[in-house]
Short mmCIF file of N, CA, C and O in Angstrom, two decimals:
data_model
loop_
_atom_site.label_atom_id
_atom_site.label_comp_id
_atom_site.label_asym_id
_atom_site.label_seq_id
_atom_site.Cartn_x
_atom_site.Cartn_y
_atom_site.Cartn_z
N MET A 30 24.91 86.78 103.53
CA MET A 30 23.77 86.51 104.31
C MET A 30 22.49 85.80 103.70
O MET A 30 22.60 85.76 102.60
N HIS A 31 22.64 84.65 104.63
CA HIS A 31 21.57 83.60 104.27
C HIS A 31 19.59 84.31 104.68
O HIS A 31 19.78 85.20 105.44
N THR A 32 18.72 84.39 103.44
CA THR A 32 17.55 84.97 103.50
C THR A 32 16.63 84.35 105.03
O THR A 32 16.20 85.50 105.45
N GLY A 33 16.87 83.46 105.81
CA GLY A 33 16.91 83.19 106.83
C GLY A 33 16.71 84.11 108.23
O GLY A 33 16.52 83.96 109.23
N CYS A 34 18.12 84.75 107.72
CA CYS A 34 18.52 85.38 109.14
C CYS A 34 18.24 86.68 108.68
O CYS A 34 18.03 87.47 108.39
N ARG A 35 16.68 86.51 110.04
CA ARG A 35 15.53 87.92 109.56
C ARG A 35 16.55 89.31 110.44
O ARG A 35 15.61 90.31 109.94
N ARG A 36 17.20 89.35 111.14
CA ARG A 36 17.73 90.23 111.50
C ARG A 36 18.34 91.02 110.47
O ARG A 36 18.95 92.43 110.47
N GLY A 37 19.28 90.22 109.99
CA GLY A 37 19.83 90.96 108.54
C GLY A 37 21.34 90.92 108.80
O GLY A 37 22.04 91.40 108.21
N TYR A 38 21.65 90.39 110.00
CA TYR A 38 23.18 90.59 110.46
C TYR A 38 23.32 89.25 111.37
O TYR A 38 22.35 88.56 111.64
N ARG A 39 24.67 89.12 111.36
CA ARG A 39 25.09 88.24 112.48
C ARG A 39 26.11 88.72 113.21
O ARG A 39 27.12 89.16 113.17
N ALA A 40 26.00 87.82 114.51
CA ALA A 40 26.95 88.20 115.82
C ALA A 40 27.45 87.32 116.81
O ALA A 40 26.20 86.64 117.17
N THR A 41 27.86 88.04 117.46
CA THR A 41 28.68 87.05 118.58
C THR A 41 28.71 87.81 119.72
O THR A 41 29.43 88.90 119.58
N TRP A 42 27.99 87.57 120.67
CA TRP A 42 28.35 88.73 121.84
C TRP A 42 28.85 87.63 122.92
O TRP A 42 29.19 86.21 123.30
N GLU A 43 30.18 88.15 123.81
CA GLU A 43 30.76 87.46 125.19
C GLU A 43 30.47 88.53 126.21
O GLU A 43 30.32 89.53 126.12
N VAL A 44 30.57 87.73 127.37
CA VAL A 44 30.64 88.87 128.54
C VAL A 44 32.07 88.48 129.22
O VAL A 44 32.00 87.26 129.49
N GLU A 45 32.94 89.10 129.84
CA GLU A 45 33.92 89.04 130.47
C GLU A 45 33.94 89.88 131.92
O GLU A 45 34.11 91.04 131.20
N ARG A 46 34.72 89.51 132.96
CA ARG A 46 35.11 90.34 133.89
C ARG A 46 33.51 91.12 133.69
O ARG A 46 33.82 92.83 134.22
N GLY A 47 32.41 91.00 133.88
CA GLY A 47 31.27 91.79 133.92
C GLY A 47 31.32 92.67 132.71
O GLY A 47 30.25 93.75 133.21
N ARG A 48 31.55 92.38 131.61
CA ARG A 48 31.47 93.54 130.77
C ARG A 48 31.18 92.42 129.24
O ARG A 48 31.30 91.27 129.11
N LEU A 49 30.42 93.40 128.69
CA LEU A 49 29.47 93.15 127.51
C LEU A 49 30.34 93.09 125.83
O LEU A 49 30.50 94.45 125.92
N PHE A 50 30.66 92.17 125.55
CA PHE A 50 31.36 92.71 124.80
C PHE A 50 30.73 91.87 122.88
O PHE A 50 30.48 90.90 122.77
N LEU A 51 30.86 92.73 121.72
CA LEU A 51 30.34 92.90 120.93
C LEU A 51 31.60 91.51 119.98
O LEU A 51 32.88 92.37 120.06
N GLY A 52 32.08 90.04 120.07
CA GLY A 52 32.81 89.96 119.56
C GLY A 52 32.75 89.52 117.98
O GLY A 52 34.56 89.42 117.53
N SER A 53 31.94 89.68 117.05
CA SER A 53 32.07 89.51 116.04
C SER A 53 30.90 90.29 115.78
O SER A 53 29.52 90.06 116.06
N PHE A 54 30.76 90.72 113.94
CA PHE A 54 29.06 91.13 113.61
C PHE A 54 29.91 91.43 112.20
O PHE A 54 31.06 91.62 111.47
N SER A 55 28.83 90.67 110.95
CA SER A 55 28.76 90.58 109.83
C SER A 55 27.64 91.42 109.64
O SER A 55 26.22 90.36 110.13
N ALA A 56 27.25 91.96 107.84
CA ALA A 56 26.30 92.14 107.49
C ALA A 56 26.56 92.79 106.51
O ALA A 56 27.55 92.96 105.83
N ARG A 57 25.44 92.71 105.01
CA ARG A 57 25.38 93.63 104.30
C ARG A 57 24.79 94.62 104.23
O ARG A 57 23.74 94.11 103.96
N LEU A 58 25.37 95.63 103.24
CA LEU A 58 24.36 97.13 103.25
C LEU A 58 23.53 96.71 102.31
O LEU A 58 23.67 96.92 101.39
N ALA A 59 22.44 98.31 102.23
CA ALA A 59 21.50 98.41 101.47
C ALA A 59 21.94 98.15 100.06
O ALA A 59 22.05 98.25 98.95
N ASN A 60 23.53 98.86 100.02
CA ASN A 60 24.37 98.91 98.58
C ASN A 60 25.27 97.99 98.23
O ASN A 60 26.00 97.75 97.17
N GLY A 61 25.14 96.68 99.27
CA GLY A 61 26.07 95.31 98.74
C GLY A 61 27.13 95.45 99.31
O GLY A 61 28.14 94.92 99.94
N ARG A 62 27.91 96.46 100.24
CA ARG A 62 28.70 96.31 100.72
C ARG A 62 29.29 95.62 102.10
O ARG A 62 27.74 95.73 103.07
N PHE A 63 30.08 95.21 102.18
CA PHE A 63 29.98 94.34 103.77
C PHE A 63 30.59 95.45 104.55
O PHE A 63 31.03 96.49 104.57
N ALA A 64 29.46 94.73 105.52
CA ALA A 64 29.60 95.62 106.96
C ALA A 64 30.47 94.72 108.17
O ALA A 64 29.62 93.60 108.13
N GLY A 65 31.50 95.50 109.07
CA GLY A 65 32.24 94.49 109.68
C GLY A 65 32.07 95.24 111.26
O GLY A 65 31.28 96.52 111.70
N PRO A 66 32.86 94.74 112.50
CA PRO A 66 32.86 95.75 113.64
C PRO A 66 33.35 97.05 113.48
O PRO A 66 32.54 98.22 114.45
N THR A 67 33.86 97.55 113.00
CA THR A 67 34.54 98.73 112.15
C THR A 67 33.41 99.44 111.69
O THR A 67 33.51 100.58 112.24
N THR A 68 33.09 99.02 110.77
CA THR A 68 31.86 99.94 110.21
C THR A 68 30.48 100.46 111.24
O THR A 68 30.33 101.73 110.58
N LEU A 69 30.24 99.64 112.27
CA LEU A 69 29.74 100.43 113.18
C LEU A 69 30.23 101.49 113.35
O LEU A 69 29.03 102.22 113.89
N PHE A 70 31.09 101.89 113.66
CA PHE A 70 31.58 103.37 114.61
C PHE A 70 32.05 104.21 113.44
O PHE A 70 32.87 105.28 113.95
N GLU A 71 32.26 103.59 112.22
CA GLU A 71 32.75 104.70 111.08
C GLU A 71 32.62 105.99 111.01
O GLU A 71 33.45 106.96 110.90
N SER A 72 30.82 106.67 111.91
CA SER A 72 30.75 108.09 111.51
C SER A 72 30.78 108.75 112.95
O SER A 72 30.23 109.87 112.94
N CYS A 73 31.59 107.84 113.92
CA CYS A 73 31.78 108.53 115.17
C CYS A 73 33.10 109.22 115.59
O CYS A 73 33.88 108.31 114.68
N SER A 74 33.22 110.22 116.39
CA SER A 74 34.12 111.19 116.49
C SER A 74 35.11 110.46 116.95
O SER A 74 34.81 109.53 118.18
N ASP A 75 36.32 110.74 116.98
CA ASP A 75 37.25 110.03 117.81
C ASP A 75 37.51 110.44 119.40
O ASP A 75 37.51 109.50 120.14
N GLN A 76 36.77 111.76 119.49
CA GLN A 76 36.13 112.31 120.85
C GLN A 76 35.02 111.18 121.52
O GLN A 76 35.77 111.33 122.43
N TYR A 77 34.72 110.91 120.37
CA TYR A 77 32.83 110.30 120.97
C TYR A 77 33.24 108.71 121.77
O TYR A 77 33.32 108.62 122.50
N LEU A 78 34.05 108.34 121.09
CA LEU A 78 34.97 106.82 120.83
C LEU A 78 35.72 106.64 122.65
O LEU A 78 35.70 105.81 123.42
N ALA A 79 36.22 108.62 122.59
CA ALA A 79 37.34 107.84 123.44
C ALA A 79 36.08 108.16 124.92
O ALA A 79 36.69 107.99 126.08
N ASP A 80 35.33 109.15 125.08
CA ASP A 80 34.82 109.33 125.96
C ASP A 80 34.12 108.07 126.68
O ASP A 80 33.44 108.01 127.75
N SER A 81 33.41 107.65 125.81
CA SER A 81 32.79 106.47 125.80
C SER A 81 33.99 105.15 126.49
O SER A 81 32.60 104.35 127.58
N GLY A 82 35.08 105.69 126.37
CA GLY A 82 35.75 104.82 127.07
C GLY A 82 35.72 103.02 126.54
O GLY A 82 36.22 102.25 127.32
N VAL A 83 35.51 103.21 125.13
CA VAL A 83 35.24 101.78 124.02
C VAL A 83 37.06 101.31 124.26
O VAL A 83 37.16 99.79 124.54
N GLU A 84 37.50 102.17 124.02
CA GLU A 84 38.97 101.10 124.07
C GLU A 84 40.03 101.69 125.28
O GLU A 84 41.22 101.54 125.50
N GLY A 85 39.50 101.86 126.66
CA GLY A 85 40.21 102.13 127.60
C GLY A 85 40.69 100.77 128.55
O GLY A 85 40.25 99.93 127.43
N PRO A 86 41.71 100.78 128.99
CA PRO A 86 42.10 99.57 129.63
C PRO A 86 41.56 98.23 129.99
O PRO A 86 41.18 96.86 130.16
N SER A 87 40.50 98.83 131.10
CA SER A 87 39.44 97.76 131.38
C SER A 87 38.51 97.39 130.80
O SER A 87 37.61 96.66 130.86
N ASN A 88 38.56 97.72 129.49
CA ASN A 88 37.15 97.68 128.11
C ASN A 88 38.10 96.76 126.92
O ASN A 88 37.15 96.73 125.97
N ARG A 89 38.99 96.53 127.41
CA ARG A 89 39.65 95.62 126.43
C ARG A 89 39.65 93.95 126.98
O ARG A 89 39.30 93.80 128.01
N GLY A 90 38.90 93.16 125.73
CA GLY A 90 38.48 92.29 125.88
C GLY A 90 38.01 91.05 124.69
O GLY A 90 39.42 91.60 123.25
N LEU A 91 37.78 90.10 124.64
CA LEU A 91 37.20 89.88 123.10
C LEU A 91 36.83 90.11 122.20
O LEU A 91 36.74 89.48 121.11
N GLY A 92 36.59 91.48 122.06
CA GLY A 92 36.06 92.37 120.72
C GLY A 92 36.01 93.49 121.11
O GLY A 92 36.77 94.10 122.09
N CYS A 93 34.62 94.13 120.88
CA CYS A 93 34.49 95.63 121.07
C CYS A 93 33.54 95.41 122.52
O CYS A 93 32.71 94.59 122.36
N PHE A 94 34.37 96.38 123.29
CA PHE A 94 32.83 96.94 124.90
C PHE A 94 31.93 97.57 124.11
O PHE A 94 32.09 98.69 123.18
N ALA A 95 30.70 96.93 124.23
CA ALA A 95 28.83 97.39 124.07
C ALA A 95 29.05 98.36 124.91
O ALA A 95 27.73 98.56 126.22
N PHE A 96 29.53 99.45 125.33
CA PHE A 96 29.12 100.27 125.99
C PHE A 96 27.54 101.10 125.84
O PHE A 96 26.99 101.72 126.40
N TRP A 97 27.02 100.82 124.48
CA TRP A 97 25.70 101.64 123.73
C TRP A 97 24.62 100.13 124.38
O TRP A 97 23.26 100.80 124.45
N PHE A 98 25.28 99.42 124.86
CA PHE A 98 23.86 98.42 124.94
C PHE A 98 23.21 98.54 126.95
O PHE A 98 24.00 98.04 127.82
N SER A 99 22.33 98.80 127.30
CA SER A 99 21.39 98.85 128.33
C SER A 99 19.84 97.97 128.15
O SER A 99 19.45 98.24 127.23
N GLY A 100 19.92 97.07 128.60
CA GLY A 100 18.71 96.11 128.76
C GLY A 100 19.31 94.87 129.16
O GLY A 100 20.60 94.21 129.60
N THR A 101 18.31 93.87 128.98
CA THR A 101 18.27 92.34 129.32
C THR A 101 18.24 91.36 127.85
O THR A 101 18.04 91.78 126.95
N LEU A 102 19.30 90.03 128.55
CA LEU A 102 19.43 89.45 127.33
C LEU A 102 19.06 87.76 127.96
O LEU A 102 19.60 87.96 129.45
N ARG A 103 18.21 86.94 127.34
CA ARG A 103 17.76 86.57 127.68
C ARG A 103 18.52 85.02 126.87
O ARG A 103 18.45 84.66 125.94
N CYS A 104 19.39 83.81 128.04
CA CYS A 104 20.40 82.99 127.41
C CYS A 104 19.52 81.57 127.80
O CYS A 104 19.52 81.01 128.73
N PRO A 105 19.30 80.81 126.67
CA PRO A 105 18.62 79.58 127.03
C PRO A 105 19.61 78.40 127.61
O PRO A 105 21.18 78.46 127.45
N LEU A 106 19.36 77.87 128.46
CA LEU A 106 20.06 77.11 129.49
C LEU A 106 19.71 75.74 129.45
O LEU A 106 18.53 75.62 129.36
N GLY A 107 20.10 74.46 129.47
CA GLY A 107 19.89 73.36 129.34
C GLY A 107 18.89 72.85 128.09
O GLY A 107 19.02 73.35 126.60
N PRO A 108 18.77 71.61 128.13
CA PRO A 108 17.49 70.63 126.86
C PRO A 108 16.58 71.64 126.31
O PRO A 108 15.79 72.34 127.06
N LEU A 109 16.29 71.60 124.51
CA LEU A 109 14.96 72.40 124.35
C LEU A 109 13.69 71.13 124.72
O LEU A 109 13.53 70.00 124.65
N LEU A 110 12.61 71.84 125.35
CA LEU A 110 11.84 71.23 125.87
C LEU A 110 10.77 71.34 124.37
O LEU A 110 9.70 70.07 124.76
N HIS A 111 10.63 72.33 123.81
CA HIS A 111 9.30 72.40 122.86
C HIS A 111 9.41 73.96 121.85
O HIS A 111 10.18 75.12 122.01
N TYR A 112 10.11 73.30 120.54
CA TYR A 112 10.69 74.14 119.75
C TYR A 112 9.24 74.88 118.85
O TYR A 112 7.78 74.00 118.61
N ARG A 113 9.17 76.12 118.84
CA ARG A 113 8.39 76.82 117.65
C ARG A 113 9.53 77.50 116.62
O ARG A 113 10.24 78.18 116.73
N HIS A 114 8.76 77.02 115.30
CA HIS A 114 9.21 77.97 114.32
C HIS A 114 9.48 79.52 114.40
O HIS A 114 8.11 79.52 114.43
N MET A 115 10.17 80.04 113.62
CA MET A 115 10.52 81.28 113.77
C MET A 115 10.04 81.88 115.08
O MET A 115 9.28 81.84 115.84
N GLY A 116 10.62 83.16 115.22
CA GLY A 116 11.05 84.18 116.25
C GLY A 116 11.87 83.28 117.37
O GLY A 116 12.56 82.30 117.29
N TYR A 117 11.52 83.94 119.04
CA TYR A 117 12.20 83.61 119.52
C TYR A 117 11.79 83.11 120.88
O TYR A 117 12.00 82.89 122.14
N SER A 118 10.59 81.83 120.33
CA SER A 118 9.38 81.58 121.38
C SER A 118 9.24 79.99 121.74
O SER A 118 8.74 79.33 122.75
N SER A 119 10.73 79.63 121.63
CA SER A 119 10.81 78.27 121.86
C SER A 119 11.29 77.89 123.22
O SER A 119 11.65 78.95 123.89
N GLN A 120 10.79 76.95 123.87
CA GLN A 120 10.72 76.59 125.40
C GLN A 120 12.35 75.97 125.61
O GLN A 120 12.32 74.70 125.61
N TYR A 121 12.79 76.48 126.75
CA TYR A 121 14.10 75.53 127.03
C TYR A 121 13.62 75.26 129.01
O TYR A 121 12.91 75.76 129.36
N ALA A 122 14.81 74.02 129.07
CA ALA A 122 14.38 73.86 130.70
C ALA A 122 14.73 75.12 131.65
O ALA A 122 14.44 74.93 132.70
N ALA A 123 15.78 75.74 131.06
CA ALA A 123 15.90 77.17 131.43
C ALA A 123 16.07 78.15 130.93
O ALA A 123 16.57 78.32 130.07
N TRP A 124 16.06 79.28 131.66
CA TRP A 124 16.97 80.97 131.07
C TRP A 124 17.79 81.30 131.91
O TRP A 124 17.54 81.71 133.37
N LEU A 125 18.95 82.21 131.35
CA LEU A 125 19.26 83.14 132.35
C LEU A 125 19.19 84.12 131.74
O LEU A 125 19.38 84.71 130.50
N GLU A 126 19.61 85.32 132.74
CA GLU A 126 19.09 86.44 132.01
C GLU A 126 20.03 87.53 132.88
O GLU A 126 20.40 87.04 133.65
N LEU A 127 20.86 88.43 131.84
CA LEU A 127 21.29 88.67 132.22
C LEU A 127 21.12 90.72 132.10
O LEU A 127 20.73 91.16 130.61
N VAL A 128 21.18 91.37 133.26
CA VAL A 128 20.82 92.80 132.82
C VAL A 128 21.96 93.49 132.67
O VAL A 128 23.10 93.67 133.61
N PHE A 129 22.00 94.18 131.87
CA PHE A 129 23.02 95.54 131.09
C PHE A 129 22.99 96.87 131.42
O PHE A 129 21.71 97.09 131.08
N GLU A 130 23.55 97.68 132.17
CA GLU A 130 23.70 99.16 132.03
C GLU A 130 24.81 99.41 131.56
O GLU A 130 26.17 99.43 131.97
N GLY A 131 24.91 100.37 130.12
CA GLY A 131 25.94 100.87 129.85
C GLY A 131 27.29 99.56 129.81
O GLY A 131 28.04 100.11 129.19
N GLY A 132 27.06 98.48 129.25
CA GLY A 132 27.34 97.54 129.07
C GLY A 132 27.92 96.69 130.11
O GLY A 132 28.71 95.74 130.05
N LEU A 133 27.68 97.23 131.07
CA LEU A 133 28.13 96.79 132.36
C LEU A 133 27.69 95.78 132.83
O LEU A 133 26.09 95.85 133.02
N LEU A 134 27.13 94.51 133.41
CA LEU A 134 26.46 93.67 134.22
C LEU A 134 26.08 94.01 135.40
O LEU A 134 26.93 94.29 136.25
N THR A 135 24.66 94.54 135.24
CA THR A 135 24.44 94.92 136.57
C THR A 135 23.44 93.75 137.54
O THR A 135 23.25 93.80 138.79
N GLY A 136 23.49 92.58 136.67
CA GLY A 136 21.98 91.66 137.51
C GLY A 136 22.66 90.45 136.78
O GLY A 136 22.63 90.39 135.26
N GLN A 137 21.51 89.66 137.28
CA GLN A 137 21.95 87.99 136.68
C GLN A 137 20.22 87.15 136.97
O GLN A 137 20.68 87.04 138.69
N ARG A 138 19.87 86.27 136.82
CA ARG A 138 18.84 85.43 137.54
C ARG A 138 18.59 84.08 136.21
O ARG A 138 18.71 84.46 135.80
N VAL A 139 18.59 83.01 137.07
CA VAL A 139 17.74 81.88 136.20
C VAL A 139 16.59 81.78 136.41
O VAL A 139 16.56 81.58 137.61
N ILE A 140 15.97 81.46 135.32
CA ILE A 140 14.48 81.47 135.36
C ILE A 140 14.19 79.96 135.05
O ILE A 140 14.70 79.19 134.10
N ASP A 141 13.25 79.49 135.92
CA ASP A 141 12.56 77.93 135.23
C ASP A 141 11.96 78.23 134.10
O ASP A 141 10.91 78.69 134.22
N GLY A 142 12.36 77.47 132.66
CA GLY A 142 11.67 77.44 132.07
C GLY A 142 10.46 76.66 131.35
O GLY A 142 9.43 76.77 130.81
N ARG A 143 10.20 75.85 132.43
CA ARG A 143 8.98 74.88 132.07
C ARG A 143 7.60 75.83 132.57
O ARG A 143 6.76 75.26 132.36
N THR A 144 8.37 76.98 133.54
CA THR A 144 6.80 77.71 133.82
C THR A 144 6.63 79.53 133.42
O THR A 144 5.86 79.97 133.21
N ALA A 145 7.89 79.51 132.98
CA ALA A 145 8.08 81.13 133.34
C ALA A 145 7.33 81.69 131.71
O ALA A 145 7.15 82.92 131.83
N PHE A 146 7.53 80.90 130.77
CA PHE A 146 6.50 81.40 129.34
C PHE A 146 6.04 80.36 128.88
O PHE A 146 5.96 80.76 127.88
N ASP A 147 4.76 80.24 129.30
CA ASP A 147 3.94 79.24 129.09
C ASP A 147 3.10 79.98 128.46
O ASP A 147 2.76 81.13 128.81
N GLU A 148 2.21 78.97 127.30
CA GLU A 148 0.97 80.21 126.61
C GLU A 148 0.03 81.03 127.40
O GLU A 148 -0.54 81.61 127.21
N SER A 149 -0.32 79.68 128.87
CA SER A 149 -1.68 80.43 129.58
C SER A 149 -1.14 81.68 129.98
O SER A 149 -1.87 82.80 130.35
N SER A 150 0.68 82.05 130.37
CA SER A 150 0.66 83.61 131.09
C SER A 150 1.13 84.24 130.22
O SER A 150 0.79 85.49 130.30
N GLU A 151 1.33 83.82 128.66
CA GLU A 151 1.37 85.00 127.39
C GLU A 151 -0.21 85.47 127.29
O GLU A 151 -0.55 86.42 126.83
N ALA A 152 -0.94 84.23 127.15
CA ALA A 152 -2.34 84.71 126.92
C ALA A 152 -3.28 85.76 127.86
O ALA A 152 -3.71 86.91 127.98
N ASP A 153 -2.57 85.61 129.57
CA ASP A 153 -2.75 86.73 130.61
C ASP A 153 -2.71 87.96 129.86
O ASP A 153 -2.88 88.81 130.84
N GLU A 154 -1.70 88.49 129.84
CA GLU A 154 -0.97 89.77 129.21
C GLU A 154 -1.59 90.43 128.31
O GLU A 154 -1.49 91.46 128.07
N SER A 155 -2.19 89.41 127.64
CA SER A 155 -2.75 90.51 126.55
C SER A 155 -4.59 90.88 127.08
O SER A 155 -4.40 90.77 127.59
#
């Protein structure tokens, strides 16, 4: 892992058939041991995984079905308009917001990035 990776891990995500999948995952644990996708679930019981439906036929896809994730993902679209070092505040032409509940896609919208996250609106919120 590179010291520039502030999260401490690297992962890829895929959306397929309205479901969110963890495509790849890699990290180093505090003890120096490599952690991959199976490490995330090694302390889960077989019953818990069966109840989650993670291995069900409709949840087979490009990786591990992300049944644990509920929230909004924001993906940049189009050209980079303004770069801000560190954090996730660079400005793009547009953003695709994907809303998930239990790993299932429940909503999506495209936001004009030129006006949606400008500095004046951020200052108004504080």
